[in-house]
Amino acid sequence: MYSLLIKNATVIDGSGKPGEILDVAIQGDEIVNIAKNINSSAENILDASGKYLTPGFVDLQNHSDSYWQIFDNPSLDSMVSQGYTTILVGNCGGSLAPLLTHEALLSVQKWHNLEAANINWQSFSEYVEQMSKTAFACNVASLVGYSTLRRGIVGDQIRSLEKNELAALKKALQQSLEAGAFGLSNGLSYAHEIIISELELFELAKIVKKYNALFSIHLRSEGGEIIEAVDEALDIAKNTEVNLKISHLKLRNENNWHKFEDLMGMLDTSYHQGVNVHFDAYPYDTVWQALYSYLPKWAIEGGRNIMLKHFSDPTQKNKILMHLNNSGVKFSGMQVASTANKLNFVGKTIGQIAKNLETSSEQAVLHLIANGGSEVLVFEKNLNSDQVNQIITHPLAFVGTDGAGFSANIKDKLVHPRCFGTATKFLKDVAASKAITLEEAIKKLTSGPAKKVGLKKRGEIKVGNFADLVLLDLPNVADKATYENPYQHSQGVNYVFVNGKAVVAEGKQTGDLPGYTLRRI
Ligand SMILES: [Zn+2]
């Protein structure tokens, strides 16, 4: 007797091959039979006539750790409700381990205030062990963040590493990979990674290659210097043969949009020359960003205290304002999503705040950064939606939320709607545009990212694989989250199974937490 039998679903198995009406039988956490008309008995039988059964979605660009949601909110509502059954965290240079010193944790402070966090691990292996004791709604895998490693060695200092420091960092990276990290992430545009040399990156990429793990890069620039930034990433992958994934690929600001053809051309050419490169993207034209990241590099080098000193020096402050003025960024239209303290600015545009303060939008930016803590996050609509669609449907693209699992009601804070609606918006958009087939779209959410990350027995509906499954009411699948009200679950996601257990049933979360902590080894 099976534990679950799903009957008459149109099975899209994730491989890209056309859907077919089949029955799928599950025993425990495993898919044990796939055939037409399975007539054995089962504890639970689900008639899925007219519905589409796909593998559970894999989000290889997730921040549920940096927002501390894996511990505060292990039901990861916004993820599972749109069909995600596995998330890869530790992205953009920040992971929650190893914590060589307490300062290592500052690498994720820009996303979440960790003062009240209860942390009882130091090494990556202790972290994975702690995670294994925690129940999550979906499976959780993690990269190791470069900023976390580096800050564990040099703390808040922003400088080149001494030989012995680099050796210590490489050792910590190796230990993390051996403890189950799926690869290394970099956040090259962030304050503590800006100065990392290509040579240092080469050294790390060589280690990652040795373990056949993932090398994930948040580019140094997604705007004015994007061509140079992609060139740097491709150069590393070409010379080390590392498995490269560029995070949240996009082209910011109207004055850079003309670089699109060159950008995509570079990626295509490199791939066809044998470079193992892919990228992820989300289907939205608005970014969610730390406000401080719009400041000139020199102003943020050295950390928050040095930055605040610059603000109080009239000459330096003027230089910063000039930079903001000349950046081509329209600050007045940006919307404040969250601040570290309650400033009542959430939901307001910077233009409105500037008006209230009787000052310019650029001055208001500095006011917000100085008074709102390091976590002032904003929404900025600065992407070209045609380019967003072309990027996400490109053969080298996977869908990645770059979001986190939030519950449906957080006060005083707006999160990007991509946290709730990435997969469902993507499916709705491609159904309308017909840019790619449904089977190709599902592959970008499932086996594509699963293979890239190196997940075993996940990403495809196949006998012997884990029973991570999604049942979709396809013509009705759509996102509902908006910038004004992001806390809205998608529609058309009827059932989500993680390791054979339902986390969503009849469109509602069950509260079950059957996710596993995954290790690369
Ligand atoms: Zn990033």
XYZ file of C-alpha atoms and ligand atoms in Angstrom:
522
model
C 0.000 0.000 0.000
C 1.314 3.432 -0.964
C 1.190 6.353 1.407
C -0.076 8.648 -1.341
C -1.408 8.111 -4.854
C -1.934 11.088 -7.146
C -4.213 10.091 -10.022
C -4.800 11.440 -13.524
C -2.528 14.473 -13.306
C -0.853 15.929 -16.366
C 2.689 15.198 -15.257
C 5.333 17.699 -16.351
C 8.373 15.928 -15.007
C 10.811 18.870 -15.050
C 13.111 17.447 -17.716
C 11.540 19.601 -20.428
C 9.724 16.752 -22.146
C 5.996 17.160 -22.937
C 3.431 16.569 -20.204
C 1.507 13.295 -20.042
C -1.509 12.113 -18.025
C -0.182 9.665 -15.410
C -0.574 8.410 -11.852
C 2.234 8.982 -9.361
C 2.658 6.800 -6.280
C 4.559 7.848 -3.172
C 5.835 5.767 -0.292
C 7.178 7.798 2.635
C 9.359 10.524 1.180
C 10.007 8.796 -2.151
C 8.352 8.544 -5.556
C 8.011 4.786 -6.082
C 5.869 4.357 -9.178
C 4.806 6.420 -12.180
C 2.420 4.818 -14.676
C -0.956 5.043 -16.335
C -3.797 3.746 -14.137
C -2.071 2.516 -10.987
C -4.734 0.530 -9.166
C -3.008 -0.328 -5.878
C -4.472 0.960 -2.636
C -3.055 3.977 -0.842
C -3.578 5.720 2.503
C -4.410 8.903 0.615
C -5.667 9.154 -2.946
C -5.765 12.516 -4.677
C -7.761 12.868 -7.876
C -5.790 15.397 -9.902
C -7.830 15.302 -13.113
C -7.408 18.519 -15.082
C -4.459 19.618 -12.928
C -0.720 19.715 -13.625
C 1.771 17.886 -11.406
C 5.314 19.281 -11.467
C 8.421 18.772 -9.355
C 8.661 21.103 -6.362
C 10.308 24.386 -7.270
C 13.943 24.986 -6.356
C 14.991 28.517 -5.424
C 18.733 28.769 -5.853
C 18.774 32.477 -4.941
C 17.199 32.748 -1.511
C 17.741 34.969 1.530
C 15.591 33.277 4.178
C 18.706 32.937 6.342
C 19.918 36.523 6.072
C 16.448 37.757 7.074
C 16.580 35.151 9.858
C 13.286 33.691 8.638
C 14.508 30.084 8.691
C 14.558 30.388 12.495
C 11.865 33.021 13.146
C 9.417 31.653 10.631
C 10.325 28.076 9.649
C 6.952 27.623 7.949
C 8.465 29.859 5.228
C 4.933 30.701 4.117
C 5.683 32.919 1.162
C 7.985 30.281 -0.345
C 5.925 27.114 -0.031
C 2.666 28.867 -0.912
C 4.043 29.585 -4.405
C 5.390 26.042 -4.841
C 8.982 26.139 -3.581
C 10.085 22.924 -1.895
C 13.838 23.605 -1.699
C 15.668 26.857 -1.057
C 19.381 27.566 -1.326
C 20.463 30.204 1.185
C 23.845 31.759 2.026
C 23.698 33.997 -1.034
C 25.344 37.290 -1.997
C 28.386 36.816 0.248
C 26.491 36.373 3.522
C 25.876 33.042 5.241
C 25.170 32.228 8.882
C 28.359 30.155 9.182
C 31.208 29.721 9.763
C 31.460 32.321 12.521
C 35.207 32.479 13.009
C 34.585 35.546 15.185
C 31.408 37.341 16.199
C 32.083 39.980 13.540
C 31.483 37.414 10.804
C 27.789 37.795 11.495
C 27.910 41.456 10.510
C 27.898 40.237 6.908
C 24.154 39.642 7.179
C 23.367 42.660 9.383
C 22.334 44.672 6.310
C 19.337 42.379 5.875
C 18.263 41.850 9.459
C 19.049 43.075 12.947
C 20.545 40.077 14.724
C 20.914 41.501 18.210
C 18.291 39.189 19.682
C 19.316 36.127 17.683
C 20.217 32.971 19.554
C 23.339 31.536 17.949
C 24.960 28.387 19.267
C 27.219 27.382 16.424
C 30.581 28.431 15.137
C 31.679 26.110 12.345
C 29.653 25.318 9.245
C 29.261 21.741 10.402
C 27.790 22.888 13.751
C 25.458 25.206 11.838
C 24.229 22.394 9.596
C 23.730 20.243 12.668
C 21.646 22.966 14.326
C 19.612 23.365 11.128
C 18.997 19.615 11.054
C 17.395 19.895 14.492
C 15.089 22.654 13.237
C 11.943 21.734 11.351
C 11.305 23.709 8.151
C 8.374 23.619 5.756
C 10.743 23.092 2.812
C 14.237 21.711 2.295
C 17.080 24.100 3.064
C 20.563 24.021 1.557
C 23.252 26.653 2.070
C 26.239 28.197 0.377
C 29.081 29.677 2.408
C 29.358 33.450 2.077
C 32.653 35.076 1.234
C 31.910 38.167 3.291
C 31.151 35.926 6.270
C 34.492 34.159 5.863
C 36.417 37.384 5.362
C 34.831 39.300 8.231
C 35.516 36.358 10.485
C 39.195 37.002 9.826
C 39.653 40.768 9.401
C 36.441 41.974 11.057
C 35.303 45.396 9.947
C 38.604 46.239 8.254
C 38.477 46.713 4.537
C 41.910 45.892 3.183
C 43.793 43.244 1.245
C 44.434 39.999 3.082
C 47.872 39.063 4.323
C 49.214 35.719 3.126
C 48.434 33.914 6.377
C 44.944 35.439 6.467
C 44.197 34.232 2.948
C 45.439 30.785 3.952
C 43.089 30.792 6.972
C 40.207 31.888 4.786
C 40.866 29.156 2.241
C 40.996 26.580 5.011
C 37.654 27.781 6.417
C 36.152 27.596 2.921
C 37.399 24.038 2.493
C 36.057 22.995 5.886
C 32.652 24.497 5.049
C 32.508 22.686 1.707
C 33.429 19.461 3.455
C 30.698 20.075 6.040
C 28.037 20.259 3.349
C 28.007 23.782 1.902
C 26.866 23.689 -1.727
C 29.396 26.283 -2.828
C 30.670 29.798 -2.271
C 28.719 33.016 -2.721
C 30.185 36.449 -3.328
C 28.568 39.837 -2.892
C 31.119 41.865 -4.790
C 29.206 45.144 -4.735
C 28.939 45.180 -0.949
C 31.243 47.266 1.206
C 33.371 44.425 2.507
C 33.938 42.747 -0.827
C 34.467 45.739 -3.106
C 38.222 45.571 -2.695
C 38.594 41.840 -3.321
C 41.007 41.372 -6.174
C 40.405 39.083 -9.119
C 43.470 37.156 -7.986
C 41.888 36.436 -4.595
C 38.713 35.314 -6.368
C 40.760 32.955 -8.573
C 42.247 31.306 -5.510
C 38.786 30.691 -4.084
C 37.271 29.558 -7.368
C 40.026 26.931 -7.669
C 39.011 25.454 -4.314
C 35.313 25.503 -5.254
C 36.166 23.754 -8.523
C 38.131 21.100 -6.669
C 34.955 20.209 -4.770
C 32.765 20.547 -7.888
C 30.636 23.012 -5.956
C 28.812 26.164 -7.052
C 30.492 29.558 -7.454
C 27.780 32.157 -7.098
C 28.488 35.797 -7.875
C 26.513 38.909 -7.064
C 28.226 41.149 -9.628
C 30.340 44.160 -8.726
C 28.049 46.284 -10.888
C 24.590 45.813 -12.373
C 24.626 49.189 -14.093
C 27.407 51.429 -15.399
C 30.167 48.826 -15.147
C 28.172 45.680 -15.800
C 30.172 44.665 -18.860
C 33.425 44.788 -16.861
C 31.733 42.974 -13.954
C 30.457 40.127 -16.158
C 33.822 39.975 -17.894
C 35.502 39.472 -14.507
C 33.080 36.670 -13.578
C 33.464 34.926 -16.947
C 37.225 35.251 -16.815
C 37.313 33.410 -13.491
C 35.027 30.648 -14.781
C 36.989 30.304 -18.011
C 40.336 29.965 -16.256
C 39.282 27.761 -13.369
C 36.428 25.833 -15.084
C 34.332 26.518 -11.995
C 30.530 26.082 -12.071
C 29.504 29.769 -12.231
C 26.102 31.230 -11.453
C 25.487 34.957 -11.726
C 22.890 36.067 -9.200
C 19.802 38.136 -10.075
C 21.009 39.225 -13.517
C 19.599 42.593 -14.485
C 20.533 45.892 -16.095
C 19.802 48.856 -13.847
C 18.951 52.407 -14.912
C 17.643 53.589 -18.240
C 21.019 55.031 -19.255
C 22.500 51.498 -19.177
C 19.749 49.639 -20.995
C 21.541 50.021 -24.339
C 24.184 47.570 -23.046
C 21.699 44.717 -23.131
C 22.745 43.170 -26.474
C 26.432 43.245 -25.523
C 25.694 41.751 -22.106
C 23.678 38.818 -23.434
C 26.128 38.348 -26.305
C 29.024 37.946 -23.869
C 27.158 35.307 -21.878
C 26.076 33.381 -24.998
C 29.543 33.439 -26.527
C 31.227 32.272 -23.330
C 28.724 29.471 -22.838
C 29.250 28.253 -26.400
C 32.999 28.355 -25.805
C 32.521 25.901 -22.952
C 32.301 28.182 -19.920
C 29.954 26.663 -17.341
C 27.852 29.786 -16.780
C 24.173 30.294 -15.937
C 22.277 33.039 -14.195
C 19.073 33.549 -12.276
C 16.492 36.296 -12.513
C 13.147 37.326 -11.053
C 10.216 38.526 -13.177
C 9.917 42.082 -11.785
C 11.077 45.473 -13.045
C 11.657 46.922 -9.571
C 14.652 46.224 -7.342
C 14.717 45.956 -3.532
C 17.869 47.470 -2.302
C 19.780 48.715 0.718
C 19.706 52.497 0.390
C 23.361 52.838 1.428
C 24.420 50.912 -1.659
C 23.679 53.989 -3.804
C 26.473 55.901 -2.063
C 29.899 56.182 -3.737
C 32.225 53.273 -3.029
C 34.739 55.393 -1.105
C 32.008 56.562 1.263
C 31.023 53.049 2.331
C 34.498 51.562 2.443
C 35.381 51.139 6.086
C 31.915 50.433 7.354
C 29.048 52.324 8.898
C 30.904 54.491 11.425
C 33.330 55.845 8.863
C 30.427 56.473 6.502
C 28.603 58.494 9.179
C 31.782 60.534 9.792
C 31.765 61.463 6.090
C 28.174 62.675 6.481
C 29.141 65.083 9.253
C 32.100 66.547 7.339
C 30.666 69.306 5.053
C 33.236 68.763 2.265
C 32.776 64.989 2.177
C 29.027 65.334 2.467
C 28.979 67.645 -0.546
C 31.024 65.174 -2.549
C 28.516 62.443 -1.705
C 25.569 64.672 -2.665
C 27.283 65.499 -5.980
C 27.733 61.783 -6.625
C 24.044 61.110 -5.934
C 23.042 64.047 -8.155
C 25.144 62.800 -11.051
C 24.262 59.122 -10.674
C 21.226 59.277 -12.941
C 19.164 57.586 -10.212
C 15.730 59.094 -9.616
C 15.705 59.071 -5.815
C 12.437 60.994 -5.515
C 10.438 58.058 -6.929
C 11.967 55.410 -4.668
C 9.678 53.923 -2.053
C 10.906 53.129 1.458
C 10.200 49.453 2.187
C 11.669 49.193 5.687
C 13.906 50.902 8.201
C 15.704 49.496 11.228
C 13.778 51.734 13.576
C 10.274 53.064 13.444
C 10.568 56.264 11.471
C 7.086 56.062 9.980
C 8.624 56.389 6.556
C 7.577 52.947 5.342
C 5.547 53.142 2.145
C 6.474 56.787 1.506
C 8.532 57.860 -1.472
C 11.823 59.649 -0.891
C 10.285 62.603 -2.766
C 7.511 62.809 -0.144
C 10.004 62.506 2.712
C 12.173 65.230 1.176
C 9.127 67.485 0.920
C 8.315 66.943 4.588
C 11.910 67.667 5.555
C 11.955 70.683 3.204
C 15.078 69.443 1.526
C 16.248 67.725 -1.669
C 15.712 64.020 -2.343
C 19.488 63.465 -2.192
C 19.683 65.123 1.261
C 16.743 62.973 2.346
C 18.689 59.868 1.283
C 21.498 60.779 3.691
C 18.972 61.607 6.417
C 17.362 58.191 6.017
C 20.666 56.323 6.034
C 21.924 58.231 9.079
C 18.706 57.797 11.073
C 17.233 54.573 9.810
C 20.114 52.208 10.539
C 21.832 49.940 8.073
C 18.597 48.283 7.100
C 16.870 51.042 5.177
C 15.593 49.151 2.178
C 13.907 50.761 -0.812
C 12.029 49.753 -3.947
C 13.339 51.318 -7.144
C 11.702 50.754 -10.515
C 14.718 50.911 -12.775
C 14.612 47.831 -15.008
C 13.300 47.541 -18.534
C 10.445 45.020 -18.444
C 11.155 43.728 -21.986
C 14.735 43.018 -20.944
C 13.519 41.361 -17.728
C 11.349 39.033 -19.831
C 14.163 38.274 -22.259
C 16.606 37.537 -19.455
C 14.314 35.202 -17.526
C 13.274 33.196 -20.618
C 16.854 32.947 -21.924
C 18.193 29.363 -22.283
C 20.857 30.000 -19.594
C 18.379 31.422 -17.074
C 16.847 29.909 -13.976
C 14.128 31.551 -11.949
C 15.393 32.773 -8.573
C 13.347 34.788 -6.092
C 16.209 36.680 -4.439
C 13.606 36.823 -1.685
C 12.870 35.136 1.613
C 10.130 33.143 3.270
C 7.911 35.562 5.166
C 4.640 34.955 6.900
C 1.519 36.676 5.740
C 1.493 39.597 8.145
C 4.568 41.529 9.193
C 3.769 44.978 10.494
C 5.774 48.135 9.793
C 7.615 46.575 6.888
C 7.063 46.000 3.195
C 8.842 43.140 1.487
C 9.332 42.804 -2.255
C 6.355 41.025 -3.840
C 8.838 38.593 -5.391
C 8.984 36.893 -1.963
C 5.364 35.819 -2.502
C 4.890 35.699 -6.251
C 8.059 34.976 -8.256
C 7.177 31.488 -9.508
C 3.494 32.164 -10.056
C 4.101 35.493 -11.817
C 6.705 33.803 -14.015
C 4.240 31.041 -14.994
C 1.472 33.575 -15.599
C 3.774 35.794 -17.703
C 5.125 32.991 -19.917
C 1.629 31.604 -20.440
C 0.637 35.034 -21.749
C 3.773 35.785 -23.805
C 4.344 32.201 -25.046
C 8.059 33.100 -25.148
C 8.847 29.546 -23.976
C 6.770 26.394 -23.530
C 5.218 25.391 -20.219
C 7.666 22.459 -20.033
C 10.650 24.793 -20.502
C 9.249 27.158 -17.889
C 8.859 24.336 -15.352
C 12.419 23.183 -16.083
C 13.719 26.653 -15.140
C 11.993 26.294 -11.773
C 12.972 22.674 -11.092
C 15.571 20.402 -12.707
C 17.559 23.340 -14.124
C 18.420 24.897 -10.761
C 18.554 21.481 -9.001
C 21.293 20.272 -11.385
C 23.184 23.563 -11.256
C 23.295 23.464 -7.456
C 24.039 19.730 -7.349
C 20.917 18.606 -5.463
C 20.572 14.868 -5.474
C 17.260 13.163 -6.314
C 15.346 16.411 -6.584
C 14.086 18.589 -9.426
C 12.446 15.838 -11.509
C 9.446 13.570 -11.135
C 11.224 10.256 -11.371
C 11.042 6.923 -9.547
C 13.581 6.976 -6.722
C 13.504 10.756 -6.341
C 12.204 12.535 -3.259
C 8.508 13.300 -3.439
C 8.757 17.082 -3.739
C 5.721 17.906 -5.867
C 3.411 20.753 -6.807
C -0.137 20.426 -8.119
C -1.125 23.436 -10.205
C -4.519 24.591 -11.407
C -2.736 26.030 -14.380
C -4.919 28.485 -16.186
C -5.612 30.049 -12.792
C -2.024 30.262 -11.524
C -1.172 33.883 -10.712
C 0.668 36.046 -8.222
C -1.315 38.436 -6.045
C 1.399 40.229 -4.080
C 1.911 43.925 -4.863
C 4.390 46.566 -3.652
C 1.652 48.207 -1.578
C 0.392 44.904 -0.146
C 3.000 42.187 -0.624
C 1.597 39.786 1.973
C -0.729 37.935 -0.367
C -0.430 34.304 -1.357
C -0.590 33.256 -4.980
C -3.587 31.554 -6.499
C -3.745 28.272 -8.401
C -1.193 26.394 -6.261
C -3.458 23.623 -4.955
C -1.052 21.179 -3.328
C 2.615 21.280 -2.401
C 4.336 18.142 -1.118
C 7.744 18.206 0.545
C 9.332 14.788 1.078
C 5.927 13.180 0.539
C 4.046 15.360 3.061
C 1.571 18.086 2.162
C 2.635 21.585 3.228
C -0.140 23.101 1.117
C -3.453 21.262 0.700
C -6.475 22.642 -1.137
C -4.620 25.936 -1.484
C -3.971 26.354 2.258
C -0.858 25.742 4.321
C -1.085 22.697 6.548
C 1.498 23.834 9.109
C 3.502 20.656 8.588
C 7.309 21.088 8.607
C 8.710 18.105 6.660
C 11.722 19.873 5.050
C 15.214 18.415 5.359
C 18.505 20.201 5.797
C 20.508 19.269 2.719
C 24.259 18.695 2.532
C 26.309 18.701 -0.647
C 28.160 15.557 0.335
Zn 22.687 39.758 -4.305
